[in-house]
Coordinates of C-alpha atoms in Angstrom, one line a residue:
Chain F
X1 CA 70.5 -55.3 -67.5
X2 CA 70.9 -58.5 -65.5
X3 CA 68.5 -59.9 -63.0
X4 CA 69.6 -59.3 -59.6
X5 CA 70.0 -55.5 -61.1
X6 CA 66.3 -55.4 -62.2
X7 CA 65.4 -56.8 -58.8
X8 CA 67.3 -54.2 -57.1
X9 CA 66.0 -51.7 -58.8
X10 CA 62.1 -53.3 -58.4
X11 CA 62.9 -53.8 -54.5
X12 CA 63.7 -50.3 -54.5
X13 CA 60.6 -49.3 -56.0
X14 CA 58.3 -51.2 -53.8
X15 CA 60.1 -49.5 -50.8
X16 CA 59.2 -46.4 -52.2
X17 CA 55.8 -47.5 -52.8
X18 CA 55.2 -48.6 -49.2
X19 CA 57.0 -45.9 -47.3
X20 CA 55.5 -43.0 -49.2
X21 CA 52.3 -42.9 -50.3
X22 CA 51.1 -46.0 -48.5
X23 CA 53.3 -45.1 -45.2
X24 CA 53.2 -41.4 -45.2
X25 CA 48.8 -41.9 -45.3
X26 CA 48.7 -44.3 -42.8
X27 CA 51.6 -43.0 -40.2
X28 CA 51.9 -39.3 -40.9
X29 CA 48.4 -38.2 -42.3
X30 CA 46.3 -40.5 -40.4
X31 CA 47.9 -41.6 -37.1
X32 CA 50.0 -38.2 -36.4
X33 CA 47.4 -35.2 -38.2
X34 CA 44.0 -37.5 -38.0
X35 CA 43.4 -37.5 -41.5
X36 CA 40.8 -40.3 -42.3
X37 CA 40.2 -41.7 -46.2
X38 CA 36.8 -41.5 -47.2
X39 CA 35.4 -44.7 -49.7
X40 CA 37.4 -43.1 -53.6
X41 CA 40.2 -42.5 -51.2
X42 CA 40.5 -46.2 -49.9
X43 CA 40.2 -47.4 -53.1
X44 CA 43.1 -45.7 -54.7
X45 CA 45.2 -46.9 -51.7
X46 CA 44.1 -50.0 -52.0
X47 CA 45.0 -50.1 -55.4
X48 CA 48.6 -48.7 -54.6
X49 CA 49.2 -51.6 -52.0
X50 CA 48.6 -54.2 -54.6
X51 CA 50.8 -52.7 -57.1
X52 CA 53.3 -53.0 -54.3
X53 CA 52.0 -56.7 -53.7
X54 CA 52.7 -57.2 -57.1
X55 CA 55.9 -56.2 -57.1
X56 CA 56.3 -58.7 -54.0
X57 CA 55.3 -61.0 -56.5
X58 CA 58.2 -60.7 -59.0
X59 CA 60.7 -60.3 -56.9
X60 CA 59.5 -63.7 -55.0
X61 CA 58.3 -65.5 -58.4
X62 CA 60.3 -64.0 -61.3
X63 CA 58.4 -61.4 -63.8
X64 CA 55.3 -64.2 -65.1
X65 CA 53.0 -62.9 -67.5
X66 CA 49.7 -63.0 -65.0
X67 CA 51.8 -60.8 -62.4
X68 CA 53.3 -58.4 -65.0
X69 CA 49.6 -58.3 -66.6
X70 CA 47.9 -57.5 -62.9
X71 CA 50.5 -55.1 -62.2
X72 CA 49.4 -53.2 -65.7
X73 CA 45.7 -53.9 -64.8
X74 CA 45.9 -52.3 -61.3
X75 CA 47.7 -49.5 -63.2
X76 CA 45.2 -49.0 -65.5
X77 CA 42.7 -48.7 -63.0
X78 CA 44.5 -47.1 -60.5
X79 CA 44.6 -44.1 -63.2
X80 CA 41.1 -44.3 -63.2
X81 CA 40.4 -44.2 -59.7
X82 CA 42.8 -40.9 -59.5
X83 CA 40.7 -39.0 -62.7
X84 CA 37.7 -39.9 -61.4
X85 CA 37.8 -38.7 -57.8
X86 CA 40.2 -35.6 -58.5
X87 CA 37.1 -34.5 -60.9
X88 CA 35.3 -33.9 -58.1
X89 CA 37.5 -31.3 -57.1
X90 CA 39.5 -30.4 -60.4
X91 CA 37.3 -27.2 -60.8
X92 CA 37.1 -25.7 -57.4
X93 CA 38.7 -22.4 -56.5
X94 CA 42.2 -22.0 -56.1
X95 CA 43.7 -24.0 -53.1
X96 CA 40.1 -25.4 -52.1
X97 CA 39.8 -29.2 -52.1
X98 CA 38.7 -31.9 -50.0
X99 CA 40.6 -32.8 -46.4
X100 CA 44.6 -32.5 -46.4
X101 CA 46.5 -31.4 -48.8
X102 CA 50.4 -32.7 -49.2
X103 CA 53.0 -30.2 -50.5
X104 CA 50.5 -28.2 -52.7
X105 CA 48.0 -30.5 -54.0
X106 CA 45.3 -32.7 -52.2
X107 CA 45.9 -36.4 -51.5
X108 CA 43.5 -37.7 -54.7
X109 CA 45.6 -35.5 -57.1
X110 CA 49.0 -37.3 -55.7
X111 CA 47.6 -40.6 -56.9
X112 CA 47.5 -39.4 -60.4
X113 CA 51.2 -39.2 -60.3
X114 CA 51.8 -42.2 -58.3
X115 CA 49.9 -44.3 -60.3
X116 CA 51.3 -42.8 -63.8
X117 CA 55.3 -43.4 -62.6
X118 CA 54.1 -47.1 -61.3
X119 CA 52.6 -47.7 -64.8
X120 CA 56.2 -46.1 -66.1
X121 CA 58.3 -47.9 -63.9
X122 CA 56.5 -51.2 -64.8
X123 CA 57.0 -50.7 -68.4
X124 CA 61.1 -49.4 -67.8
X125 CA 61.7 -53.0 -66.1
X126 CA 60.1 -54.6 -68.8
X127 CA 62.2 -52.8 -71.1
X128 CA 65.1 -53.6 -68.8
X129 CA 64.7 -57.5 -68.5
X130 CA 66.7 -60.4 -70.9
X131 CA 64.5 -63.2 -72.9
X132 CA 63.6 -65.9 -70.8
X133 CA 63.6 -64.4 -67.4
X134 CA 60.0 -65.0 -66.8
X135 CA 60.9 -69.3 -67.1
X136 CA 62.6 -68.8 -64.0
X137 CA 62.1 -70.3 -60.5
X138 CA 61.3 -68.5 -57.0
X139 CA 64.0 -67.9 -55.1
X140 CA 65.2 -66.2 -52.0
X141 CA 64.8 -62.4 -51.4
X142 CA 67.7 -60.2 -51.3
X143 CA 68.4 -58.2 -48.2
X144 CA 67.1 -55.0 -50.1
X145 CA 63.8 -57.4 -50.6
X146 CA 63.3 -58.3 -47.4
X147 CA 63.4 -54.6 -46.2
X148 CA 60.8 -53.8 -49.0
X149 CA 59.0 -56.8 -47.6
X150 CA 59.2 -56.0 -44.2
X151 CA 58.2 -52.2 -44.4
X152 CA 55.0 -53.3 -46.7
X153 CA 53.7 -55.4 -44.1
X154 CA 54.2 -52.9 -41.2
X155 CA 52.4 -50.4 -43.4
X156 CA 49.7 -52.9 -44.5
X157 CA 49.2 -53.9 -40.6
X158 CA 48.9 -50.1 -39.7
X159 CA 46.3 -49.5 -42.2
X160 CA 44.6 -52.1 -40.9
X161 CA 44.2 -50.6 -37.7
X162 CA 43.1 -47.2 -39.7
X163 CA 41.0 -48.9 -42.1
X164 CA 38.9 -50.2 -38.5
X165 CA 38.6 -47.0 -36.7
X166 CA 37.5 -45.6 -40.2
X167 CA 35.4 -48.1 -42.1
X168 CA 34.6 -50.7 -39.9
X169 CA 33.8 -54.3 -40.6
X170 CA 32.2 -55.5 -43.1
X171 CA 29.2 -54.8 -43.9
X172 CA 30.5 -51.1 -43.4
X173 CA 32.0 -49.3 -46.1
X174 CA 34.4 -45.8 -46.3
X175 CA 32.5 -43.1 -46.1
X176 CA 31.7 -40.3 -48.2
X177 CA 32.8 -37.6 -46.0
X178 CA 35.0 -39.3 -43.3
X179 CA 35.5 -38.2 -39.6
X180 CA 39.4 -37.6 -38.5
X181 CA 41.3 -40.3 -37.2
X182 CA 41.1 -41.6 -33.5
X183 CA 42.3 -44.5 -31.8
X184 CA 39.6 -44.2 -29.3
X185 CA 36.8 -46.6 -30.7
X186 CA 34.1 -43.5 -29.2
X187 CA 35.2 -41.7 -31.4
X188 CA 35.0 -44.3 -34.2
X189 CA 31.7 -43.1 -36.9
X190 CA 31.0 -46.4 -38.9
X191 CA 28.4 -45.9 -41.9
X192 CA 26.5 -48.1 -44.7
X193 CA 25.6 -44.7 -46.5
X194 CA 27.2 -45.5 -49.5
X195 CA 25.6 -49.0 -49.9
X196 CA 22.2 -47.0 -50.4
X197 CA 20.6 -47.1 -53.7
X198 CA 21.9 -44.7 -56.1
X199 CA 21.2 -45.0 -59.9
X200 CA 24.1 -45.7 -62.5
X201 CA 25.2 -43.1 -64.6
X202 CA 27.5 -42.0 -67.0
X203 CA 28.2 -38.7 -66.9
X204 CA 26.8 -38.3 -63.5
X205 CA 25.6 -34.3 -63.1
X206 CA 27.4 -33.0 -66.3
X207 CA 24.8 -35.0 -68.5
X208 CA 22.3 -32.4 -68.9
X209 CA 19.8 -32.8 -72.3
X210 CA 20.8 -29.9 -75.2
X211 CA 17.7 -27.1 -75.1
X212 CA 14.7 -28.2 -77.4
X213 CA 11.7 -26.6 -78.3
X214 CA 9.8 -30.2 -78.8
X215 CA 7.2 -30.8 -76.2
X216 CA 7.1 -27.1 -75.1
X217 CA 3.8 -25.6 -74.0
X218 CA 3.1 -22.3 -76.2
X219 CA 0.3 -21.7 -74.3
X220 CA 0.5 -18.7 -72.4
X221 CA -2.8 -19.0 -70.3
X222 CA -0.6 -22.5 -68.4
X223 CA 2.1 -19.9 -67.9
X224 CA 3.7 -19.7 -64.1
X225 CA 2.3 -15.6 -64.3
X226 CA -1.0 -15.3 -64.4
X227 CA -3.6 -12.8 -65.8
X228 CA -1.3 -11.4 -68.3
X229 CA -2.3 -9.2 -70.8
X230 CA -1.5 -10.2 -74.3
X231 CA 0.2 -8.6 -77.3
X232 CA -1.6 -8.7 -80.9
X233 CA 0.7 -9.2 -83.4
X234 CA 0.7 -6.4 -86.0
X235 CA 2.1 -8.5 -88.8
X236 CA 2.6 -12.1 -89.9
X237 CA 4.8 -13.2 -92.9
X238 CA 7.8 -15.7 -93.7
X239 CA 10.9 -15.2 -94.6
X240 CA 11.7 -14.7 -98.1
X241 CA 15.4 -15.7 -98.2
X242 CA 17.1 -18.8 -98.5
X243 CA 19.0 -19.5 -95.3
X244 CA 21.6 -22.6 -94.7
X245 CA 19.5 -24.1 -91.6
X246 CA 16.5 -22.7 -89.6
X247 CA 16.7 -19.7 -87.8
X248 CA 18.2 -19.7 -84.5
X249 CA 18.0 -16.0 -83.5
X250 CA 17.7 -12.1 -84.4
X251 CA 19.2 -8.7 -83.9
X252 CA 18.7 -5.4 -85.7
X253 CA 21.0 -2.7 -86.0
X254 CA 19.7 0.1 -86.5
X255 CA 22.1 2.7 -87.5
X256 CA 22.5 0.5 -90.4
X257 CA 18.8 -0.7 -90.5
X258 CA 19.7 -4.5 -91.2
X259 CA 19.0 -7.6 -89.5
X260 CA 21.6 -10.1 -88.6
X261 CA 20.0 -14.1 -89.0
X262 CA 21.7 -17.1 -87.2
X263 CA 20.9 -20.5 -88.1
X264 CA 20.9 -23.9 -86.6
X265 CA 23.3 -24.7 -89.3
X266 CA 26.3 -22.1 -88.0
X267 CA 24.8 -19.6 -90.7
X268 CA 25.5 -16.2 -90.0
X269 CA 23.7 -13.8 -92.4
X270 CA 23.5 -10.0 -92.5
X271 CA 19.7 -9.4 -94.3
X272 CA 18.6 -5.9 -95.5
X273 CA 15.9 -4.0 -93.3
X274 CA 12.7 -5.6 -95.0
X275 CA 14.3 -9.2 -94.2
X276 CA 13.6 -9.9 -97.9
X277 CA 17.4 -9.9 -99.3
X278 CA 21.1 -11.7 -98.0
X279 CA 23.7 -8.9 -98.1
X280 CA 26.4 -11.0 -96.7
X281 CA 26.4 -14.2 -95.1
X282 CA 29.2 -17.0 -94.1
X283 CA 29.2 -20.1 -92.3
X284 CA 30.9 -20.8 -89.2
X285 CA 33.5 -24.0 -88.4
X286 CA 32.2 -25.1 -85.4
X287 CA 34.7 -27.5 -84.7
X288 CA 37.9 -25.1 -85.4
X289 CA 39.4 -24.5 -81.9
X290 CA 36.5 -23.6 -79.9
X291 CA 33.5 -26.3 -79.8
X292 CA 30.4 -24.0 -81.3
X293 CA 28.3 -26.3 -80.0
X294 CA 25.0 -27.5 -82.4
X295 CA 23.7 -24.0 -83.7
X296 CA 23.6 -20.3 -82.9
X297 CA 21.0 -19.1 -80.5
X298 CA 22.6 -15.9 -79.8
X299 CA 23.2 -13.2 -82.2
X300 CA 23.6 -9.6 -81.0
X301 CA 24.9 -6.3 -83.2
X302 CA 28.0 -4.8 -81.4
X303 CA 28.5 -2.1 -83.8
X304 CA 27.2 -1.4 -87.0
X305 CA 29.8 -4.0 -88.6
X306 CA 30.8 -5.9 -85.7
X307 CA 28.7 -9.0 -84.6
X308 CA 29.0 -11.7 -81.9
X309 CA 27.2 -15.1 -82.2
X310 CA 26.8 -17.7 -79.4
X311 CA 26.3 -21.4 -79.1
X312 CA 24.2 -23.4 -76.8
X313 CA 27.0 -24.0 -74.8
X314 CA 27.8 -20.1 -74.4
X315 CA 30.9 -20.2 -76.8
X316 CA 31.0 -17.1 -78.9
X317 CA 32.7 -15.6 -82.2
X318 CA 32.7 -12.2 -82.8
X319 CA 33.0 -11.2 -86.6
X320 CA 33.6 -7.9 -88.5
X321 CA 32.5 -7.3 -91.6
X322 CA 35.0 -7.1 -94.7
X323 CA 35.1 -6.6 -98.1
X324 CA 39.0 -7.6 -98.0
X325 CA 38.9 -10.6 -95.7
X326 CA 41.8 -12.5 -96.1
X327 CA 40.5 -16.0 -98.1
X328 CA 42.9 -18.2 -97.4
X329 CA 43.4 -16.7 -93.9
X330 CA 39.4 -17.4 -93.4
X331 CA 39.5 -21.3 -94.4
X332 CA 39.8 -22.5 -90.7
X333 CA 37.2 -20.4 -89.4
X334 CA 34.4 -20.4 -92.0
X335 CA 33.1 -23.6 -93.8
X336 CA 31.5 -21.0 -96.4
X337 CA 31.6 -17.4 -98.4
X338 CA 35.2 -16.8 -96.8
X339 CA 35.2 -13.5 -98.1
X340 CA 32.6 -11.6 -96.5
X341 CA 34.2 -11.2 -92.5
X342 CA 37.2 -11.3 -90.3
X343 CA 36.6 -13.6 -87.5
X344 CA 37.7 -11.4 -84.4
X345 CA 37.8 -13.8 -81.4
X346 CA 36.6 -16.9 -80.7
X347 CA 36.3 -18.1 -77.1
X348 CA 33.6 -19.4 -74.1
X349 CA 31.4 -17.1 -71.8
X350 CA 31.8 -19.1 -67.7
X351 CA 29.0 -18.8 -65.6
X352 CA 28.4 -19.8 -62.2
X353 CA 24.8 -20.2 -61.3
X354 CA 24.3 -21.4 -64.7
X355 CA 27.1 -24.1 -65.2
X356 CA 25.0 -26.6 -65.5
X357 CA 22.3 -25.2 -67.9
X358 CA 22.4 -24.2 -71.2
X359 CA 21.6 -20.8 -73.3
X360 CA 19.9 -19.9 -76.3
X361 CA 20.0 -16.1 -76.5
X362 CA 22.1 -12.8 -76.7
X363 CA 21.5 -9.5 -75.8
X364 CA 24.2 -6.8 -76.6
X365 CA 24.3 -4.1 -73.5
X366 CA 26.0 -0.6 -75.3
X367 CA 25.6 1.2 -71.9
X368 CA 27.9 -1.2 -69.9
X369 CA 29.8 -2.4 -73.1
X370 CA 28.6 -6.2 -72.0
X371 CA 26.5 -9.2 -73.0
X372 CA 23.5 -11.0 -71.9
X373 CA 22.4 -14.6 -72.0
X374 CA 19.2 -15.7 -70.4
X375 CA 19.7 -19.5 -69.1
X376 CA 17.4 -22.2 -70.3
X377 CA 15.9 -24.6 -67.6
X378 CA 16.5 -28.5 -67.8
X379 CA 16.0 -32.1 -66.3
X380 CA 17.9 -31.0 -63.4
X381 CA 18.1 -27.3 -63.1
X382 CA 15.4 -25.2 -62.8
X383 CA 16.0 -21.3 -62.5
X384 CA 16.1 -18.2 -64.5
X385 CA 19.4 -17.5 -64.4
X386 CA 20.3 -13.9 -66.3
X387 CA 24.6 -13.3 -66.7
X388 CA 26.2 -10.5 -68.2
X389 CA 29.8 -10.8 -69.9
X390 CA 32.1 -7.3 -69.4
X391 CA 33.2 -7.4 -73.0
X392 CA 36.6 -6.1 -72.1
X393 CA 37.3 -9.1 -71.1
X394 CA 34.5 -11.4 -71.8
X395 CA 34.7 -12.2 -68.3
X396 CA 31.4 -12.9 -65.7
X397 CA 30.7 -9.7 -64.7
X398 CA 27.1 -10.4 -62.9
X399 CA 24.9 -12.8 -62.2
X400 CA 21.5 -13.2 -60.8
X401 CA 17.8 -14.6 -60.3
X402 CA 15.4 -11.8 -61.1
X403 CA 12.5 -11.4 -58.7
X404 CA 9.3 -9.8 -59.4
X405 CA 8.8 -6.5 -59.1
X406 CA 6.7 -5.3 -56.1
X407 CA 4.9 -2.8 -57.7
X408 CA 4.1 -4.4 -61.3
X409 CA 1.3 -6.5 -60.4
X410 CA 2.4 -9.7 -61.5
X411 CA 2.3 -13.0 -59.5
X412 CA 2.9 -16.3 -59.8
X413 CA 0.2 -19.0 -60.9
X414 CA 0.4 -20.6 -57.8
X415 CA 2.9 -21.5 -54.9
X416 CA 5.1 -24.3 -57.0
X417 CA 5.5 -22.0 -60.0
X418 CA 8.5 -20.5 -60.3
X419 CA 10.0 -18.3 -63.7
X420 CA 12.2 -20.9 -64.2
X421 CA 9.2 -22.7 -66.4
X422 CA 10.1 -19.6 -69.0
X423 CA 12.5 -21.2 -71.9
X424 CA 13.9 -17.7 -73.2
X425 CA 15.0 -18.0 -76.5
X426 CA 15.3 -14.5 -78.1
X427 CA 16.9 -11.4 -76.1
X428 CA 17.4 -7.9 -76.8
X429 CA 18.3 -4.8 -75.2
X430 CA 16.1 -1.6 -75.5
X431 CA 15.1 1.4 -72.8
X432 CA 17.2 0.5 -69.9
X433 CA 15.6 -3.5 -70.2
X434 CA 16.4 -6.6 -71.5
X435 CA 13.1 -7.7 -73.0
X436 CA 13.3 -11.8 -73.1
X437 CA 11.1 -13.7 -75.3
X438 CA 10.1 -17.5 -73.9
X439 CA 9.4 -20.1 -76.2
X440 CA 7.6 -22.1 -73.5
X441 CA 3.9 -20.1 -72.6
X442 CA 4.7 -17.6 -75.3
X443 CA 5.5 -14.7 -73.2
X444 CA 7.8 -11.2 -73.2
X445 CA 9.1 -10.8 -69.7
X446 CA 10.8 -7.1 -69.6
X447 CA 13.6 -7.4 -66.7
X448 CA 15.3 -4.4 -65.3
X449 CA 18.8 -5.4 -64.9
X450 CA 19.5 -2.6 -62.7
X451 CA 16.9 -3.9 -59.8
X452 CA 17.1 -7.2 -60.9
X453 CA 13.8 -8.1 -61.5
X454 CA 10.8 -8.5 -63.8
X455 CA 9.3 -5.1 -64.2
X456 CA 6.0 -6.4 -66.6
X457 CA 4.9 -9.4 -68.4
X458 CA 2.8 -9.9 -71.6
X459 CA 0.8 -13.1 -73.4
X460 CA 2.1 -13.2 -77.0
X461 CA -0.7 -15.9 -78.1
X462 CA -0.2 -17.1 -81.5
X463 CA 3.7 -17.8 -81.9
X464 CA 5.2 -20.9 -83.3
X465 CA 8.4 -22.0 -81.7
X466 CA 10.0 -18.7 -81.5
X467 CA 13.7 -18.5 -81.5
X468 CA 14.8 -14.9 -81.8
X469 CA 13.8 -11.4 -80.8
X470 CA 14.8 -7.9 -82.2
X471 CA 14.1 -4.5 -81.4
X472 CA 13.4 -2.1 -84.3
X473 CA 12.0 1.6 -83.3
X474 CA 8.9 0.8 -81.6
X475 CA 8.9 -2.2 -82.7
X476 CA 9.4 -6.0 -81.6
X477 CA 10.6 -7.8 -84.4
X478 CA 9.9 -12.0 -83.9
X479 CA 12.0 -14.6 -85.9
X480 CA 10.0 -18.2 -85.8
X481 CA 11.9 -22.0 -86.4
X482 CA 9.9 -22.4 -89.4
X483 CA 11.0 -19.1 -91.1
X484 CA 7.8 -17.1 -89.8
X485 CA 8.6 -13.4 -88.9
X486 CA 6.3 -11.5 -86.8
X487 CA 5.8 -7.9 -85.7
X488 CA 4.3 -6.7 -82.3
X489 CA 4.4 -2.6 -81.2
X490 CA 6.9 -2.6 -78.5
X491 CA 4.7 -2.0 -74.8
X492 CA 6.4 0.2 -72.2
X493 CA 8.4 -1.5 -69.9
Chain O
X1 CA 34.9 -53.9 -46.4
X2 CA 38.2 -51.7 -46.8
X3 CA 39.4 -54.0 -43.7
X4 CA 38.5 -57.0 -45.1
X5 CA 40.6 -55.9 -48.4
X6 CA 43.6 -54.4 -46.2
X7 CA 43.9 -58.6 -44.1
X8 CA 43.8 -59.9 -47.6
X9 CA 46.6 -57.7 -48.7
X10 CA 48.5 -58.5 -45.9
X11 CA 47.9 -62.6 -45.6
X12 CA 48.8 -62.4 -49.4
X13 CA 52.1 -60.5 -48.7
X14 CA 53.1 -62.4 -45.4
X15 CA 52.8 -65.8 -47.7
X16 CA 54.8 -64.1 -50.1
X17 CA 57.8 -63.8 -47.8
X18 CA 57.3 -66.4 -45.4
X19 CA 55.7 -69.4 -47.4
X20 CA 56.3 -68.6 -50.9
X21 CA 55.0 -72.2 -52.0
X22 CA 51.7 -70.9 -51.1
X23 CA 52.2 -69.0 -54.2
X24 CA 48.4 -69.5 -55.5
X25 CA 46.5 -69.3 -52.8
X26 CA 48.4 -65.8 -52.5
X27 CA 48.1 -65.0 -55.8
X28 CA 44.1 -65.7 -55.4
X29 CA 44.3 -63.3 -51.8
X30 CA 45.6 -60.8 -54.8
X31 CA 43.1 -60.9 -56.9
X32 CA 40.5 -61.3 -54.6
X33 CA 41.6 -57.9 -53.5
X34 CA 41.5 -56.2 -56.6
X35 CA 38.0 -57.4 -57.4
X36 CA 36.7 -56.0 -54.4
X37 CA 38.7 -53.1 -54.3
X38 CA 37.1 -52.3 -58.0
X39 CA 33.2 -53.3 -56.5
X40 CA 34.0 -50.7 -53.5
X41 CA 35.3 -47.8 -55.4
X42 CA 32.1 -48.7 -58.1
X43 CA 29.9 -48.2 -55.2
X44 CA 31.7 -45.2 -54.0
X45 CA 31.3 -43.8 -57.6
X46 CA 28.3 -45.1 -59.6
X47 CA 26.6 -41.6 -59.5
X48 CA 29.1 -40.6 -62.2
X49 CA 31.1 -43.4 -63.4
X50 CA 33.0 -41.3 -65.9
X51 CA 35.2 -38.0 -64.1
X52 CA 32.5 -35.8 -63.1
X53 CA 33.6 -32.6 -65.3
X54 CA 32.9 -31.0 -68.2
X55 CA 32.5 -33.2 -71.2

């Protein structure tokens, strides 16, 4: 394509540029509806303008490497700026979003697009353009550059004028959560709140530690509930089977009378009722499909041969067992012993209250055909957060904080302790409660899910890093880290 | 400072049309730009400086 073509086609984009996104904010959003950029907002903008600028450049200067490169680098960046502020929104409810919204989708999300067809466009001319062009000298604009000029300067002067009624001078900057537009300076809300100290991070809220048991207190007498009464263990023993990893967490079936073992290896083994022999076992692929996450600190019995597993990050498989699994079928979703299940589903519990936090239990609920996960606390969220799954559809189905019950006697330590210091890491379902085991203070909380709240509490003293919890009869059956097993009499709720 | 970055944009774009020998010093209004549109939006952003979602 020759060169005046190219420059057509180049003034013709930077009219574009300055008319729509960069006219339609200023005139249209801003001067006629009062919409007002806050400081991610100005920036992508901003970086629009000076792709248009650069545009200015070629048309004036020929396409020279340092423009062509700047034009690629505000691209780049300009992408940037549109990921990172949409993310703050991305995840919201339907239609919800921050200020106006522009034929469907908020202002931020626009810039995704208009920054990925100026990063096209660029590399289309490039395409487009003969050897040697970028050797050539400045010359005069055509009239379909002067009009691009022309309309990018009356843009830039008008934002101008918006970016002082909304920003200010310097030393002011945009602001997070800007006030609509005005022309009367009264009106006018200059701030320096973003220049306040704020640490730098990565991955900002999102970057929340995985649950360990190192450092936890097992003391139960530094617990948050004080005065507890304690459970003896009845028995004490290790396990006598070779597992692939340590033990992650327990269930018990018991119209079958076997135990079902996870592991922090993925291990998923079905062990006879004395714990002392591997019937079946596999291995799960965490990294087929659905991210398992770094273990399996949920394992509940949803039938006597159907069982669900869960990760840390509440991503679950359900299996079934087989003698006539399909091997080669079975290589993507099990790294060992392909033989022994049929993987089901494979897919990720959502919760709200505990988005930010982790789990490391499972409860199967046969009454209401659900699952439970008790949320672990963390560096930056600290609650006891209990969600059941509807397992029709694996689907949030309930959520909430349990309270203590009025009439159970139990209080809290003192007025900052809270039951978010309980780390719950084995879960079961037995009388109408879910019985959660904490790693941290060695305690059995027993929580009625129908009232929501903690109906009794009991010491455990003597448990090392426990990660799962069955129930077996009358019995509490305890699965340690290290392999250790205990036995307690299961108290009335 | 988004004012200050908005008269930069528009000295750099007016020397464009209307004194295009000033071609560095408008190339330099250009860049100066894009530096401290990239220090405001850092500011604006450093709590989370990759998207804040799910990782």
């Amino acid at each position: 394509m020759s060169r005046s073509r190219v420059d057509t086609v180049l003034a013709f984009a930077v009219l574009l540029l300055a008319a729509l996104p960069l006219g339609v904010s200023v005139f249209v959003l801003g001067f006629a509806l009062g919409d007002s950029p806050c400081i991610l907002c100005w920036g992508q903008r901003t970086g629009m303008a000076l792709i248009a600028l650069v545009g200015l450049f070629i048309l004036r200067y020929g396409p020279r490497p340092r423009y062509v490169g700047t034009g690629v680098l505000l691209g780049a960046y300009g992408l940037y700026m549109a990921a990172r502020h949409s993310s703050l929104h991305l995840a919201r409810d339907i239609g919800q979003g921050f200020s106006a919204e522009l034929a469907g989708a908020h202002t931020y999300t626009w810039s995704l697009l208009v920054y990925w067809v100026c990063v096209v466009t660029m590399g289309v001319l490039l395409l487009l353009l003969r050897d040697g062009e970028a050797t050539r000298v400045p010359r005069e604009l055509t009239p379909l550059g002067r009009l691009a000029t022309l309309v990018f300067l009356v843009t830039i002067a008008a934002t101008v004028v918006q970016a002082l009624a909304g920003s200010g001078p310097p030393p002011f900057v945009g602001p997070a959560d800007p006030v609509r537009f005005s022309f009367d300076p009264r009106r006018w809300a200059w701030t320096m709140e973003e220049w306040k100290g704020a640490p730098i991070s990565l991955r900002g809220r999102w970057a929340i530690s995985k649950p360990s048991l190192d450092g936890i207190d097992p003391d139960p007498a530094t617990g948050p509930l004080g005065g507890l009464p304690s459970l003896a263990i009845e028995s004490d023993r290790t396990l006598a089977v070779s597992l692939k990893g340590r033990p992650d967490d327990l269930a018990y079936d018991g119209t079958s009378g076997r135990f079902l073992v996870t592991t922090d290896a993925h291990g998923v083994f079905v062990l006879d009722g004395s714990l002392s022999r591997v019937l079946r076992y596999t291995v799960i692929d965490p990294a087929f499909s659905v991210d398992m996450g770094s273990g399996l600190p949920g394992a509940a019995w949803i039938d006597s041969t159907t069982i669900a597993a869960l990760a840390e990050n509440k991503s679950f498989v359900v299996l079934r067992e087989s003698d006539r699994a399909d091997v080669e079928k079975n290589f993507r979703f099990f790294l060992e012993s392909f033989d022994a299940f049929e993987e089901l589903s494979r897919g990720r519990f959502a919760t709200v209250r505990a988005r930010l936090m982790y789990v490391s239990s499972l409860a199967y609920d046969p009454g209401r055909d659900s699952f439970w996960t008790v949320a672990v606390p963390n560096e930056t969220q600290r609650q006891l957060v209990v969600s059941r799954f509807d397992r029709r559809d694996m689907t949030l189905s309930e959520e909430f904080v349990p309270a203590l019950a009025p009439e159970s006697g139990l209080a809290l330590a003192g007025e900052k302790r809270s039951l978010a210091e309980y780390h719950v890491t084995g879960l079961t379902f037995a009388d109408g409660h879910l019985w959660a085991l904490s790693a941290a203070h060695s305690t059995l909380l027993a929580i009625d899910p129908l009232r929501q709240e903690v109906t009794a509490a009991w010491a455990v003293p003597g448990l090392t890093r426990p990660t799962g919890l069955a129930a077996r009869g009358a019995d509490l059956v305890l699965v340690g880290q290290g392999g250790q097993v205990w036995t307690l009499d299961r108290p009335t709720p | 400072m988004e004012l200050v970055n908005f008269i930069l944009i528009f000295c750099a774009g007016w020397l464009v049309w209307r004194r295009p020998e000033r071609e560095r010093t408008a190339f330099a209004l250009l860049v100066a730009s894009a530096l401290l549109m990239a220090l405001v939006f850092f500011v604006g952003s450093r709590g989370s400086v990759l998207p804040g979602l799910n990782y």
